[in-house]
Coordinates of C-alpha atoms in Angstrom, one line a residue:
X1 CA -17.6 -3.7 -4.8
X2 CA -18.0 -7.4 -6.2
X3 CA -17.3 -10.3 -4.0
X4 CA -14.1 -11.1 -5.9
X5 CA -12.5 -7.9 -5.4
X6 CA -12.9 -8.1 -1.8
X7 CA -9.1 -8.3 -1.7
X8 CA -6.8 -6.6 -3.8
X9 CA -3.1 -7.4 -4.4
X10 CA -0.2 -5.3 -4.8
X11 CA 0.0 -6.0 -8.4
X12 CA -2.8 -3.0 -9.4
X13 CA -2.8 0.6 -9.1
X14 CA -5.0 3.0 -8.9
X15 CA -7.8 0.4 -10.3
X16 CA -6.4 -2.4 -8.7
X17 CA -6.8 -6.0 -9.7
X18 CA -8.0 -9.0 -7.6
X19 CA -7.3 -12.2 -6.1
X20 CA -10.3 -14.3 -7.2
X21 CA -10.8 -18.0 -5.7
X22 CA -9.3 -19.3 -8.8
X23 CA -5.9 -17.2 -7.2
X24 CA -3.4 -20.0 -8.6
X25 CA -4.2 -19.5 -12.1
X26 CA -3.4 -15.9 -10.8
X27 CA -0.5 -16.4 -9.5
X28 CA 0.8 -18.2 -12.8
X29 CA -0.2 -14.9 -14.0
X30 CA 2.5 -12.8 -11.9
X31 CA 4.9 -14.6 -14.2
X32 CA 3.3 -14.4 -17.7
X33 CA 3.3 -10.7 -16.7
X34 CA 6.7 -10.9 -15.5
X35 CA 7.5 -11.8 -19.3
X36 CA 6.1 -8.2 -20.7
X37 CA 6.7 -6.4 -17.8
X38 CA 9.6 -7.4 -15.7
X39 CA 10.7 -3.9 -14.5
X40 CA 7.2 -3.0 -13.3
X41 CA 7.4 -6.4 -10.9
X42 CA 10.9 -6.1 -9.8
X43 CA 13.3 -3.0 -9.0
X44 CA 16.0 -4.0 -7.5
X45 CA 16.4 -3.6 -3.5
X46 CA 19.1 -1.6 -1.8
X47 CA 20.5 -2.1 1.3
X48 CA 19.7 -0.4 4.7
X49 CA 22.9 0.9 6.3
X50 CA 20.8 3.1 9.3
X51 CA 20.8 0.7 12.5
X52 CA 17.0 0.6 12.6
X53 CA 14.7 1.7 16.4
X54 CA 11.5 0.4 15.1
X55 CA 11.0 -3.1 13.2
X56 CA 7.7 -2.1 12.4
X57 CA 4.6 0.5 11.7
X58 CA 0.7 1.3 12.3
X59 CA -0.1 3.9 10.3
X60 CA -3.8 5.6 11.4
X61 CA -4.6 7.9 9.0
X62 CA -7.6 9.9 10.1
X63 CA -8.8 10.5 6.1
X64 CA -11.0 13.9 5.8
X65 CA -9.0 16.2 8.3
X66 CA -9.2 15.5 12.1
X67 CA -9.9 18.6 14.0
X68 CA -6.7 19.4 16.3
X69 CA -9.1 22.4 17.8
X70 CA -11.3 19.8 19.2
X71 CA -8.7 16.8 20.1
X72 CA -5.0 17.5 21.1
X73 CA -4.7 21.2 20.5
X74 CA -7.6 22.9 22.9
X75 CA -8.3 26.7 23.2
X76 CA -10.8 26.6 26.1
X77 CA -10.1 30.3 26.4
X78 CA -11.3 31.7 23.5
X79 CA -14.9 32.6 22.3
X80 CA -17.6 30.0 21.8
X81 CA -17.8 30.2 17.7
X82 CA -13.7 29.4 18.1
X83 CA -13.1 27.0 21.3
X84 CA -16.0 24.5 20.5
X85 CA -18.5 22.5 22.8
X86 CA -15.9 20.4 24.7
X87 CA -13.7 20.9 27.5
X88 CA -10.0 19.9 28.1
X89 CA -8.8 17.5 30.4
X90 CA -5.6 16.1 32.0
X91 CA -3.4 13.8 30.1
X92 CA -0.6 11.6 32.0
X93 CA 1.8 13.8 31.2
X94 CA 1.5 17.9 32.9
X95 CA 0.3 20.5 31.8
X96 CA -0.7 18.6 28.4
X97 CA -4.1 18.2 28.1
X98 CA -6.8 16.3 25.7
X99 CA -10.6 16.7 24.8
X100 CA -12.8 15.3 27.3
X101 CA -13.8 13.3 24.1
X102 CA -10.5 11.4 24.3
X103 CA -10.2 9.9 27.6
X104 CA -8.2 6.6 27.3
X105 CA -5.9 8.2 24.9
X106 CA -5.1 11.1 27.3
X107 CA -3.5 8.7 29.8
X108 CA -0.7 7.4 27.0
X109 CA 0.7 10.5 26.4
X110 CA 3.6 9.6 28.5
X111 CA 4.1 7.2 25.8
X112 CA 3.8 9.8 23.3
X113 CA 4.8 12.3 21.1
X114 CA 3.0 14.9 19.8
X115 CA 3.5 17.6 17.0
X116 CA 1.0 20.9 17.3
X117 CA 3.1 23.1 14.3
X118 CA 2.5 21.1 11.3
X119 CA 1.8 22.6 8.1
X120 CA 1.6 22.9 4.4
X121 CA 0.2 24.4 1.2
X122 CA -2.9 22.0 0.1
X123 CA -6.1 23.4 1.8
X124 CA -8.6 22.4 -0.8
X125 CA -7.8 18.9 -2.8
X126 CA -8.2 16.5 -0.3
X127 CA -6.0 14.0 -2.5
X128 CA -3.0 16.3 -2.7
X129 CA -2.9 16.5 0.9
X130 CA -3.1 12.9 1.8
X131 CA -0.5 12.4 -0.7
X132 CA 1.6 15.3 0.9
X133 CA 0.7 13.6 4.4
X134 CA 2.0 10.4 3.3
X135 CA 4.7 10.6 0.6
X136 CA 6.3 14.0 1.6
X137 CA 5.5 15.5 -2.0
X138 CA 4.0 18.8 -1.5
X139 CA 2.6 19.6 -5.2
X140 CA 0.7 22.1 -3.9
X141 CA -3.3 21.8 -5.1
X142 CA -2.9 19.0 -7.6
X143 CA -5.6 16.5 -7.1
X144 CA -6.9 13.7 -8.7
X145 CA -6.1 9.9 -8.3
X146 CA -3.4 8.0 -7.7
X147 CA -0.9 7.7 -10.5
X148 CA 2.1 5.7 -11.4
X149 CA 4.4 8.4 -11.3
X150 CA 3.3 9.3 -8.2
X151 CA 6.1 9.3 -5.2
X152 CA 6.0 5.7 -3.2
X153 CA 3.8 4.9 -0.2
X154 CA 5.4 4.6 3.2
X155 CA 4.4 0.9 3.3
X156 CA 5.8 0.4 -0.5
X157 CA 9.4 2.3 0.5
X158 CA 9.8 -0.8 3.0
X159 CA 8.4 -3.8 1.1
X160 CA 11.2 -2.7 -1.1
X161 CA 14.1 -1.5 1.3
X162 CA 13.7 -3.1 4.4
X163 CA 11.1 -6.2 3.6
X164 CA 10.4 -8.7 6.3
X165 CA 12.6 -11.8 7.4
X166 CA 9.4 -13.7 7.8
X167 CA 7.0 -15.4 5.3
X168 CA 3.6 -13.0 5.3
X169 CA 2.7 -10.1 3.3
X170 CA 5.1 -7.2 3.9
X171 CA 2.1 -4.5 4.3
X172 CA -1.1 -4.2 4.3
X173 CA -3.7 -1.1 3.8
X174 CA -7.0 -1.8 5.1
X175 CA -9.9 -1.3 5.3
X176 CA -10.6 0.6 2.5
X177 CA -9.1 2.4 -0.8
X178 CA -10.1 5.3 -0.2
X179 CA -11.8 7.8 -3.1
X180 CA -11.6 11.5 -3.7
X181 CA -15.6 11.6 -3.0
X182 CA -18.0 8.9 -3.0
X183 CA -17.4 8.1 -7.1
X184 CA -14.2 9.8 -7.4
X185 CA -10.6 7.8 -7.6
X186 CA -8.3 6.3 -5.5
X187 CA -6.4 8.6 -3.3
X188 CA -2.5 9.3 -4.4
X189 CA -0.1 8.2 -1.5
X190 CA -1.0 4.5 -0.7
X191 CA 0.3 2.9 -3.9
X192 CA 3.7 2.0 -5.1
X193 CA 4.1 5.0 -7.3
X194 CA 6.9 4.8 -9.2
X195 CA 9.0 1.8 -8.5
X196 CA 6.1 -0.1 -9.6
X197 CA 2.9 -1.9 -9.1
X198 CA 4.7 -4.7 -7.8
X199 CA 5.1 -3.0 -4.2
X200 CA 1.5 -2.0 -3.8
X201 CA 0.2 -3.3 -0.8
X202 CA -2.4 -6.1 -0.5
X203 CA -5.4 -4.2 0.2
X204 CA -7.4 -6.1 3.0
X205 CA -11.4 -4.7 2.1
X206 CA -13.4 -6.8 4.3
X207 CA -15.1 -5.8 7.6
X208 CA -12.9 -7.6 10.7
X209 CA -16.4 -6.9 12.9
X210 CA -18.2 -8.7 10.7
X211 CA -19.0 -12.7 12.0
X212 CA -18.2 -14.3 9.1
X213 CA -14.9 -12.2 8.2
X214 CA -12.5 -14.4 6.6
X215 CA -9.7 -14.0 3.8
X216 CA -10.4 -17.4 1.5
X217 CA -8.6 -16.1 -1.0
X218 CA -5.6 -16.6 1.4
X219 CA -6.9 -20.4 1.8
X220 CA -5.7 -23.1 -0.6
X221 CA -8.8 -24.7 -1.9
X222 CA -9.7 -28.2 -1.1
X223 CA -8.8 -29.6 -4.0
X224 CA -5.0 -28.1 -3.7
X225 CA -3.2 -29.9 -1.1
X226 CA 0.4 -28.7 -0.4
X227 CA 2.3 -31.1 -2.6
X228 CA 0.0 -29.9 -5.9
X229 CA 1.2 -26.4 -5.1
X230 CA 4.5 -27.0 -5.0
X231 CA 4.2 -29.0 -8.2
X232 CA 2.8 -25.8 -9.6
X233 CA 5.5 -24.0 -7.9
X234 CA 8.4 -25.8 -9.9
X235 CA 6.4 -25.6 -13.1
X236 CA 6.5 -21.8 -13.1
X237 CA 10.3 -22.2 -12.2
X238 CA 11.3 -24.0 -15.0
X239 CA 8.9 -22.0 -17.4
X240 CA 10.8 -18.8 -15.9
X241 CA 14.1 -20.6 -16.2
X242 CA 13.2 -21.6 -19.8
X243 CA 11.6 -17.9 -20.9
X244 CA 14.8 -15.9 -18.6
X245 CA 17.3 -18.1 -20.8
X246 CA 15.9 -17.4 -23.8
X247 CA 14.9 -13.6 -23.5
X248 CA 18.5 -12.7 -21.4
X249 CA 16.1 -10.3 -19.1
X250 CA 17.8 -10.0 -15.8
X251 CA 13.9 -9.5 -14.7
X252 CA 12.5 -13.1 -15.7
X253 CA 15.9 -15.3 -15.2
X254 CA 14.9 -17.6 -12.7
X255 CA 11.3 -17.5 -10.7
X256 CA 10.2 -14.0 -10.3
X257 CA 10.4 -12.6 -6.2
X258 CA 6.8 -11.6 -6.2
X259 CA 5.3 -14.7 -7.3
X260 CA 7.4 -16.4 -5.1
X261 CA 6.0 -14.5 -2.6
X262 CA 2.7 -15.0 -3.9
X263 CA 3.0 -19.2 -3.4
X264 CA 5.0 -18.2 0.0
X265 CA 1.7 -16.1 0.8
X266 CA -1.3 -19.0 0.2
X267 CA 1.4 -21.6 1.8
X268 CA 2.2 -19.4 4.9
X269 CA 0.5 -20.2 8.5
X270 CA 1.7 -16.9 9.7
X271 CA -0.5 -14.9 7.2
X272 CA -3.3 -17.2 7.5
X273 CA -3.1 -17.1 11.5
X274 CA -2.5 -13.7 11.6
X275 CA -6.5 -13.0 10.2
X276 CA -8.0 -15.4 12.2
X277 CA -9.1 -12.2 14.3
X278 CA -12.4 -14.6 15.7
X279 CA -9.3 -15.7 17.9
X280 CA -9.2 -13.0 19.8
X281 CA -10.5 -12.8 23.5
X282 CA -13.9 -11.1 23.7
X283 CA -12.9 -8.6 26.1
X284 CA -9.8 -7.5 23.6
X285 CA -12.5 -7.6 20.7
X286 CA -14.6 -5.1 22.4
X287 CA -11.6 -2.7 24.1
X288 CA -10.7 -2.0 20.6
X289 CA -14.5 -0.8 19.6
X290 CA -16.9 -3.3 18.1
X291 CA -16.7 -1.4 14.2
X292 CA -15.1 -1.8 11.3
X293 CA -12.3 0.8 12.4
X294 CA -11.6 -0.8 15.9
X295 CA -11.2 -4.5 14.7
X296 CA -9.3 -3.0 11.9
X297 CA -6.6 -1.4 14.3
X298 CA -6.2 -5.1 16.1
X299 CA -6.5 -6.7 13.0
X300 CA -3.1 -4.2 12.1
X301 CA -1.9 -5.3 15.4
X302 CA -2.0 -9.1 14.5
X303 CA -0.4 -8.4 11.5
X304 CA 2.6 -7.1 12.8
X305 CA 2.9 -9.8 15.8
X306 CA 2.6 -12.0 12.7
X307 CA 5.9 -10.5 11.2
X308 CA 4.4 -7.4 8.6
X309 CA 6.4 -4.4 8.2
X310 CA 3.7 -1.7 8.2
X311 CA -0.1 -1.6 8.1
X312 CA -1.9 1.4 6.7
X313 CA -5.1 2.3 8.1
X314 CA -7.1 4.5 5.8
X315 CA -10.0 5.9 8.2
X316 CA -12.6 6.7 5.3
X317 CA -14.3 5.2 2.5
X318 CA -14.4 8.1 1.0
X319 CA -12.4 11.8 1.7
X320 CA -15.5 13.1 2.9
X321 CA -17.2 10.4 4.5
X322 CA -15.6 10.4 8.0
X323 CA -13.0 13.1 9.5
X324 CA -14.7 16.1 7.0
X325 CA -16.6 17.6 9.0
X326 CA -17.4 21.0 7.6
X327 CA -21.2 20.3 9.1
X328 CA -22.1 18.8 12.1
X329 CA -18.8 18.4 13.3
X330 CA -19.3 18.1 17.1
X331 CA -22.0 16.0 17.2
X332 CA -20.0 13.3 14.4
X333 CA -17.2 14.1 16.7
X334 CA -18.9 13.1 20.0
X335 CA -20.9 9.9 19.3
X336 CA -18.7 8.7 16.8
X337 CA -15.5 9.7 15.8
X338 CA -13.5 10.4 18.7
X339 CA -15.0 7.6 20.5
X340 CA -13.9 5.0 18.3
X341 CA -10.5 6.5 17.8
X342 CA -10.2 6.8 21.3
X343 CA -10.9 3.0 22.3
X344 CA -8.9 1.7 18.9
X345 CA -5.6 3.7 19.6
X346 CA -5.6 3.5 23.4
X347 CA -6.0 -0.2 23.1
X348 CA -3.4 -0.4 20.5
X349 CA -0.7 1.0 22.5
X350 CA -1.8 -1.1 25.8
X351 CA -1.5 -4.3 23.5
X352 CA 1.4 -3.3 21.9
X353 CA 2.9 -2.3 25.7
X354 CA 2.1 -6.0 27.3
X355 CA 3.2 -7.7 24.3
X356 CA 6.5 -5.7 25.0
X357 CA 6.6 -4.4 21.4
X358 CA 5.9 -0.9 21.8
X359 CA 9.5 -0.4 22.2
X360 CA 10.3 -1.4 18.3
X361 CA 6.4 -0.5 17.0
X362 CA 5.7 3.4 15.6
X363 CA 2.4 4.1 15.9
X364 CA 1.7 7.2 13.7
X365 CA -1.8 9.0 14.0
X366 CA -1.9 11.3 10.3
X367 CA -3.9 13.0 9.0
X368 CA -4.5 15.3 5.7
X369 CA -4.7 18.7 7.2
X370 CA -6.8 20.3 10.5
X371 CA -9.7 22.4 10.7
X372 CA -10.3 25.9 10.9
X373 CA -10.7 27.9 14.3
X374 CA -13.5 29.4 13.4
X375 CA -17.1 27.5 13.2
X376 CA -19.4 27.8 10.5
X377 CA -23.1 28.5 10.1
X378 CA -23.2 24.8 9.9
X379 CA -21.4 24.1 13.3
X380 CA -18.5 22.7 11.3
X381 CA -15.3 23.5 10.9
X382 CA -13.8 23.6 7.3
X383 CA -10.1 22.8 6.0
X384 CA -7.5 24.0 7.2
X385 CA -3.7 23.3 5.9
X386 CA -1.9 25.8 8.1
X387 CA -1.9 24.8 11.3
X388 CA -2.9 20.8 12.8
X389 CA -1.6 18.2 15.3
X390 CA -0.2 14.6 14.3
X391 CA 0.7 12.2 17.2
X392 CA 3.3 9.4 17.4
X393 CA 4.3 6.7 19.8
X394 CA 6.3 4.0 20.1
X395 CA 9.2 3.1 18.0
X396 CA 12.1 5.1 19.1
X397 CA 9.7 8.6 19.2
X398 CA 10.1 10.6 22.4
X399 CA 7.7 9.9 25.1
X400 CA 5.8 12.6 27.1
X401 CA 6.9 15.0 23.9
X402 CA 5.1 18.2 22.7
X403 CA 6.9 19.4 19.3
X404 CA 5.7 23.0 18.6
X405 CA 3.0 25.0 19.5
X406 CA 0.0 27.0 17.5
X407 CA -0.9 30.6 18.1
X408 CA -3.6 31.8 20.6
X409 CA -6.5 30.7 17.9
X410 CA -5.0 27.3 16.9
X411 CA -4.6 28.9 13.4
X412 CA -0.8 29.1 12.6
X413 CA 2.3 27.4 14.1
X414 CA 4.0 30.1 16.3
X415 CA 6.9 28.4 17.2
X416 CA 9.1 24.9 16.0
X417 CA 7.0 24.7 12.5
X418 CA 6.9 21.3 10.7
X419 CA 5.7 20.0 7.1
X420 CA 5.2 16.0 6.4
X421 CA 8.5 15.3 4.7
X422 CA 9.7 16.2 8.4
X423 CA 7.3 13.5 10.1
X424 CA 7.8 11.3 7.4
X425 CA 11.5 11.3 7.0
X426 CA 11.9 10.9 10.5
X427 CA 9.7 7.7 10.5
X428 CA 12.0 6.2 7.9
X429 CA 14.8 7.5 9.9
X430 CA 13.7 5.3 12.9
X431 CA 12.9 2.1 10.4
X432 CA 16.1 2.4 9.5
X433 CA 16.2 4.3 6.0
X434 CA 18.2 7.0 5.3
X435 CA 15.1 9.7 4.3
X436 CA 17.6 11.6 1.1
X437 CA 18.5 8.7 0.0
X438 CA 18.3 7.6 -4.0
X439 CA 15.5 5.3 -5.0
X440 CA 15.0 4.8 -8.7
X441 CA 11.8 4.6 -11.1
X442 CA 10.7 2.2 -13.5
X443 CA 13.0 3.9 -16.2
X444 CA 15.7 3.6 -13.8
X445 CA 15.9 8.0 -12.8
X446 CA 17.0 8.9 -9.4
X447 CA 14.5 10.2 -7.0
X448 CA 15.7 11.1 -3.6
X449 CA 12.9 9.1 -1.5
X450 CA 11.5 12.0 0.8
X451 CA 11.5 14.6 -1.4
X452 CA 11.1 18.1 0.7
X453 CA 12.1 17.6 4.3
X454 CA 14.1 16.3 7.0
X455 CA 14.6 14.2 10.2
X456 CA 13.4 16.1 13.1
X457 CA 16.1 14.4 16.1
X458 CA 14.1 16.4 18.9
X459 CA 11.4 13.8 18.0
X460 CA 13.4 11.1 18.5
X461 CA 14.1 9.7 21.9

């Protein structure tokens, strides 16, 4: 990817556009294309009438299929080709145990709740099941990229129904868009889908470990001050004004809410703070993993001290690069993947828990689908969509919680079975949206926002 397209805004799509260093002319742009297209920029909010638990989300979403046999959901008991090379231990909560690959995470169960029945009908398409993970729409093996009829992201559903009191980005997915294979399309389920490109979330696609990470697109240039941007701020006003008047589009009459935003955005010291991650002790740095995953996860954490909604974390450049392990899988599992989840999300919760904001912060550890019980020739494990773990915490989720329970394999749910509209309704349930509610397309047709599922109230505390 180019230079320029480092960061993309919530204005694209599956191909989504950029916010080049010439970003003002850009932003003028928002409201030239608020002239054509004023429904794709602006559907009209509705208000939240569910007293909310959580003000806020970190969504981890282990992209590829995390193995629930080899992290949270253990058969030591079994034979070798099913039970794998690593051995359980103790978590803080008994008679729960981990992997011995996950050893900081183990001791926050007690702050935890976590789900061993989940289920649902994609076991091929990765895309289908990360947009059934996410979105609650379970199309069954329909793959391909994302696409604007597509059901809204998590992150989209609050930028438009419960978007942030403070001036900063409402959500952010980072650090990748992730493709359906290596030259394949975006993945379904992290767009705005059908209330429109205007809700998309600003895609953050630099590496936080690297030294020189910085977001200048966020940085007015040096020949903008302040006072020339508000110049150009009442210039696009009036041109609004002028174009709303003349037109009578309830879309374009007076300055258009997400260019607004956009001048908020470059002018706002919270959003520029908030990435200034070199600010960061040394010692929180490193807790958190020195890769592009770890600094990600405090880089999500900033964000939301910095007043964001929710943060996506998208753990996979590619569906198959990371978490899909059909070969190899212990040895990725040992010396990489579970080490670097293990650091990132114990460190998370500790942060979040001295900052005293774990109390009104979900963090919500997703992921597309498990892996089968039994290892292949390859000493992987391929997908499996009828059984797998997802783990919460935080946020009005019960702490110290096991929802559900997999049969002596680890291959079906035998007992409290769950699908994602149940884990997803349930999060909107604690951020304070009703989860049957109506939300409406571009064309203005009714779509009740999770469509199959419901809130799960043993989950919640």
């Amino acid at each position: 990817m180019a230079k320029s397209q480092k960061i993309a805004p919530s204005i694209g799509g599956g191909c989504t556009p950029v916010v080049s260093r010439r970003h003002l002319l850009q932003i003028g742009g928002l409201g030239l294309a608020g002239l054509s297209l004023p429904r794709l920029l602006q559907a009209e909010a509705e208000s939240v009438d569910i007293p909310p638990q959580a003000d806020a989300c970190i969504l981890i979403f282990l992209n590829g299929g995390p193995s629930h046999l080899d992290m949270w959901d253990m058969k030591p008991d079994q034979a070798e080709g099913i039970r794998g090379e690593f051995s359980p231990i103790a978590t803080s909560v008994p008679d729960v145990q981990f992997s011995n690959m996950l050893p900081r995470s183990a001791q926050w169960m007690h702050e935890a709740t976590l789900v061993r029945s989940m289920h649902h009908s994609v076991n091929n398409a990765h895309a289908a099941a990360v947009y059934c993970s996410l979105t609650g729409h379970d199309r069954g093996e329909i793959g391909g990229g994302a696409k604007p009829d597509d059901y809204p992201a998590p992150g989209s559903v609050m930028a438009m129904l419960r978007p942030s009191d403070r001036s900063i980005v409402p959500q952010v997915t980072l650090p990748y868009i992730t493709k359906e294979g290596a030259k394949g399309p975006p993945q379904p389920g992290f767009f705005g889908g059908f209330i429109g490109r205007g809700y998309d979330p600003l895609f953050v696609l630099k590496d936080p470990n690297q030294a020189n990470f910085s977001i200048p697109e966020l940085t007015l240039l040096a020949d903008v001050s302040n006072t020339r941007l508000d110049s150009r701020r009442d210039l696009f006003r009036r041109l609004d004004d002028t174009v709303g008047k003349t037109v009578n589009d309830r879309g374009v009459i007076g300055m258009n809410d997400f260019q607004q935003k956009a001048f908020d955005l470059l002018s706002s010291k919270a959003t520029q703070a908030a990435f200034q991650i070199a600010d960061e002790p040394a010692t929180v740095r490193d807790s958190y993993g020195r890769n592009i995953y770890g600094q990600s996860v405090l880089l999500a954490r900033r964000l939301l001290e910095a007043g964001t909604r929710m943060v996506t974390l998208s753990w996979a450049p590619d569906a198959n690069a990371t978490w899909d392990t059909h070969g190899n899988n212990f040895n990725k599992l040992k010396n990489t993947l579970l080490p670097q989840f293990d650091a990132a999300y114990a460190s998370l919760l500790d942060d979040l828990k001295q900052r005293g904001m774990l109390e009104r912060t979900i963090v919500a550890v997703l992921g597309d689908f498990g892996r089968s019980p039994k290892v292949n020739a390859n000493a992987g494990r391929d997908h499996w969509n009828h059984c797998y773990s997802v783990l919460m915490a935080g946020g009005g989720f019960r702490r110290g919680y096991v929802h559900g329970a997999s049969d002596a394999i680890g291959a079906f749910a035998s007992r409290a079975p769950l699908i994602p509209g149940d884990i997803i309704a349930t999060i909107y349930r604690l951020l304070g949206v009703q989860h049957n509610r109506m939300i409406h397309d571009l064309l203005g047709r009714p779509h009740r926002l999770v469509p199959s599922g419901n809130v799960t109230n043993e989950l919640i505390a």
